[in-house]
JSON list of C-alpha atoms in Angstrom, two decimals:
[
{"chain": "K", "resi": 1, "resn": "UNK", "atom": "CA", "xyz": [111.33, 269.59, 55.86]},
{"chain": "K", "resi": 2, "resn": "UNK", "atom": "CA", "xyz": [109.31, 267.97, 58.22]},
{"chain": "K", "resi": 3, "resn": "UNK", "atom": "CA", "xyz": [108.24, 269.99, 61.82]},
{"chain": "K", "resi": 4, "resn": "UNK", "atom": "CA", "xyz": [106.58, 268.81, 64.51]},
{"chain": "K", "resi": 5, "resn": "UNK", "atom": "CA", "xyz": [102.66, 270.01, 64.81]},
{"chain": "K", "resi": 6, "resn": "UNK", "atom": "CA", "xyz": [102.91, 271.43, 68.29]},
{"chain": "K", "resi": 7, "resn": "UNK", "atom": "CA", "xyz": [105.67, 274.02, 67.61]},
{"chain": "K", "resi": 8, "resn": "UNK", "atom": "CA", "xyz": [103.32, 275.80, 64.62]},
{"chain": "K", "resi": 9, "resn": "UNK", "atom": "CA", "xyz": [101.03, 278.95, 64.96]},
{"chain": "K", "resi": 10, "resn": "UNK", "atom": "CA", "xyz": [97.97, 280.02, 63.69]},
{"chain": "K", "resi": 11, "resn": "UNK", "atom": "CA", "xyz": [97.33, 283.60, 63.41]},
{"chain": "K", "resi": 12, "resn": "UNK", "atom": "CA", "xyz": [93.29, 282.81, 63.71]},
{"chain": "K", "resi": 13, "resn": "UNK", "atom": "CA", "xyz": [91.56, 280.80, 66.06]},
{"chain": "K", "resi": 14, "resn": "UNK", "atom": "CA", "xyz": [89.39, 278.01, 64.18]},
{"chain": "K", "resi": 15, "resn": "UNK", "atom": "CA", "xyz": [86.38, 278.73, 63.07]},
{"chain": "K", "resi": 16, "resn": "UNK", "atom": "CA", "xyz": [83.56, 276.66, 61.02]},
{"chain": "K", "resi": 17, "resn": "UNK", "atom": "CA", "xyz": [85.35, 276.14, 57.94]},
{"chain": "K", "resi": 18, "resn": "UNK", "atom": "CA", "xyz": [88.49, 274.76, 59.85]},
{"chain": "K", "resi": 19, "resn": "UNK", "atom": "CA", "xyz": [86.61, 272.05, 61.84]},
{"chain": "K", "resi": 20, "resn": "UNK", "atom": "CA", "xyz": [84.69, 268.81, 61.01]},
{"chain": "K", "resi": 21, "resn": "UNK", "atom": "CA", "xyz": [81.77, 269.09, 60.38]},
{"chain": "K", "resi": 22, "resn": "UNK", "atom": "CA", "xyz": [81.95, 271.57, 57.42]},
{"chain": "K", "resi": 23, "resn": "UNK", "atom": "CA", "xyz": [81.56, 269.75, 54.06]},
{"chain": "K", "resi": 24, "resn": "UNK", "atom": "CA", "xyz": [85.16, 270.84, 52.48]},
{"chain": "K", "resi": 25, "resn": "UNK", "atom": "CA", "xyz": [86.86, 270.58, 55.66]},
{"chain": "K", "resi": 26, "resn": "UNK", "atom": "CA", "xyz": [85.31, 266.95, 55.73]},
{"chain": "K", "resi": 27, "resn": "UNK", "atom": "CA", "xyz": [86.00, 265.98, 52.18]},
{"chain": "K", "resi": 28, "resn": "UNK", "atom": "CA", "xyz": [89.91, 267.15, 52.89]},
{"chain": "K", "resi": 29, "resn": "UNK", "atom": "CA", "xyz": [90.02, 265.10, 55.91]},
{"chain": "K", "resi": 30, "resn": "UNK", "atom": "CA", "xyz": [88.36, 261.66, 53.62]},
{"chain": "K", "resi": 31, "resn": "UNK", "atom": "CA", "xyz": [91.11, 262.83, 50.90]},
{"chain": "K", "resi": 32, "resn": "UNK", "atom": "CA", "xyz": [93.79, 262.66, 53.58]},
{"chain": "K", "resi": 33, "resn": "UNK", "atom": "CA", "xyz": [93.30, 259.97, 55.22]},
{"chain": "K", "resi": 34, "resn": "UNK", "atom": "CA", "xyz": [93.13, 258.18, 51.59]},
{"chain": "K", "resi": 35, "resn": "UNK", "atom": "CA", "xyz": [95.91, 259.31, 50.24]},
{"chain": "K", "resi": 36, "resn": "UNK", "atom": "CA", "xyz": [98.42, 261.65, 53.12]},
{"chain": "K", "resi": 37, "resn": "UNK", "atom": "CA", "xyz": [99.08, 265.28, 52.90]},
{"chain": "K", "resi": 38, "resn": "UNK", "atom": "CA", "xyz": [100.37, 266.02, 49.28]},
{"chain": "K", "resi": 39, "resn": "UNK", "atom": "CA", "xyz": [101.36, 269.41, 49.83]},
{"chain": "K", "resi": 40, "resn": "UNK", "atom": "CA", "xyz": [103.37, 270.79, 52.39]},
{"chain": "K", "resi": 41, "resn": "UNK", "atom": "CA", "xyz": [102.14, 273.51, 54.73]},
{"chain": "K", "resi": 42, "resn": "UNK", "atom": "CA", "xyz": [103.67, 277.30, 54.17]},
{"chain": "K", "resi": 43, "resn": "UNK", "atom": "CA", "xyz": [105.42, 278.80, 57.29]},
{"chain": "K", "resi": 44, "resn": "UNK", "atom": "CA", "xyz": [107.50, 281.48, 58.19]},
{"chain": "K", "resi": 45, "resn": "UNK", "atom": "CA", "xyz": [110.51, 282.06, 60.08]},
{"chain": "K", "resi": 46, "resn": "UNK", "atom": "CA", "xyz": [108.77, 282.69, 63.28]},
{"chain": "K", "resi": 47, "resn": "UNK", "atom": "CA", "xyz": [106.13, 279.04, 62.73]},
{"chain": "K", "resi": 48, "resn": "UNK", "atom": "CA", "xyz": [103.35, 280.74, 61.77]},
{"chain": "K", "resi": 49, "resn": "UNK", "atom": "CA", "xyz": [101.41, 279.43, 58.75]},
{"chain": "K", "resi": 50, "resn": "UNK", "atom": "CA", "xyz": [101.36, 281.10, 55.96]},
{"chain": "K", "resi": 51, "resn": "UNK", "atom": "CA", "xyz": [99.40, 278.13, 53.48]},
{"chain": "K", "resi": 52, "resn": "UNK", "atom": "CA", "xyz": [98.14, 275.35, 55.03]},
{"chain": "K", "resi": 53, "resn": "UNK", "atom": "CA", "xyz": [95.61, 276.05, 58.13]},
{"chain": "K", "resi": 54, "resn": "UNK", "atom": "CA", "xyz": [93.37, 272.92, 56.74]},
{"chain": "K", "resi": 55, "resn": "UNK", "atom": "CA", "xyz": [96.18, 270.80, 56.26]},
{"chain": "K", "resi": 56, "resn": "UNK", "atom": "CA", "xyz": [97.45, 271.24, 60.25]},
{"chain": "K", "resi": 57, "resn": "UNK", "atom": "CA", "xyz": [94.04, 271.38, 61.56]},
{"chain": "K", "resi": 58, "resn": "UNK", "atom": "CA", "xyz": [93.65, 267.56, 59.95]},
{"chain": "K", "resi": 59, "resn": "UNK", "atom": "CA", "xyz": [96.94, 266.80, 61.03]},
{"chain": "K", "resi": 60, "resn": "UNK", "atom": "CA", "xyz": [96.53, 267.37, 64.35]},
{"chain": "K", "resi": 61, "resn": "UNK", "atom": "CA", "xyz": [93.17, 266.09, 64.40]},
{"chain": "K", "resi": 62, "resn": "UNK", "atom": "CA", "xyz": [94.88, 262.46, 62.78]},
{"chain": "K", "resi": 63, "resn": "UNK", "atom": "CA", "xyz": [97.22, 262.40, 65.45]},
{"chain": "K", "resi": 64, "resn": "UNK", "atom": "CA", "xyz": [100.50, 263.65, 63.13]},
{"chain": "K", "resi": 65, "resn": "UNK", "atom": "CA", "xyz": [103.30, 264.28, 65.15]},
{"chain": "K", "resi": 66, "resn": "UNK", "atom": "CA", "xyz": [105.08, 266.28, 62.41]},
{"chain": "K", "resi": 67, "resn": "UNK", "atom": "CA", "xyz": [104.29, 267.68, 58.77]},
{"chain": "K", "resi": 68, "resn": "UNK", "atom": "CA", "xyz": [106.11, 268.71, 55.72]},
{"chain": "K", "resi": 69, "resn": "UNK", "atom": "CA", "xyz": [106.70, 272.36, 55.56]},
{"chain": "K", "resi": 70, "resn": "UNK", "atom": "CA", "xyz": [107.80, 275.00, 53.26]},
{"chain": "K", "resi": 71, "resn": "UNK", "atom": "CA", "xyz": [109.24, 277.92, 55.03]},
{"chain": "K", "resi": 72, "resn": "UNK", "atom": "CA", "xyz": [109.15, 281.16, 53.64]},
{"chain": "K", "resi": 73, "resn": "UNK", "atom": "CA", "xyz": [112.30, 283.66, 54.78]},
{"chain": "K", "resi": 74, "resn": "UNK", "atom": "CA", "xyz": [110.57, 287.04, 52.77]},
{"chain": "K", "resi": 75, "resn": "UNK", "atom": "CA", "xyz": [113.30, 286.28, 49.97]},
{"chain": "K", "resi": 76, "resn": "UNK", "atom": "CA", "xyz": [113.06, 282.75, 49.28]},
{"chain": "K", "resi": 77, "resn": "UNK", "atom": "CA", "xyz": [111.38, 279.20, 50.18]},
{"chain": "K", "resi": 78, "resn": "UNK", "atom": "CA", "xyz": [113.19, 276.74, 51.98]},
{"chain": "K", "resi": 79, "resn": "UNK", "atom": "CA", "xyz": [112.41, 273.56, 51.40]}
]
């Protein structure tokens, strides 16, 4: 399902390894903009990632409005 970037959490606040400049975060962002997100972002019930910090971090920084999410309920996934 797809949910809009402003409305999920991160538990941590960025650091080096979620911000350009660092060589994997980079390469994700080249692999992204070549070929899109190809797997969705884990959150939970209250929009707080679970999988995925990279993913939104490029997302936001590419201007995404929204992004497909898993969401995880403790029992099941909802996709």
């Amino acid at each position: 399902m797809k949910i809009p970037t402003r409305l999920i959490r991160c538990e941590w606040p960025p650091n080096d390894g979620v911000k350009p400049g660092n060589e994997r975060f980079d390469n994700l962002l080249d692999s992204i903009k070549k070929e899109g997100i190809r797997e969705p972002i884990t959150i939970n019930l209250q929009w707080r990632i679970i999988d995925g910090n990279h993913r939104l971090a490029i997302a936001r920084l590419l201007g995404l409005t929204t992004i497909e999410c898993r969401v995880w309920t403790e029992t099941e996934f909802i996709e």
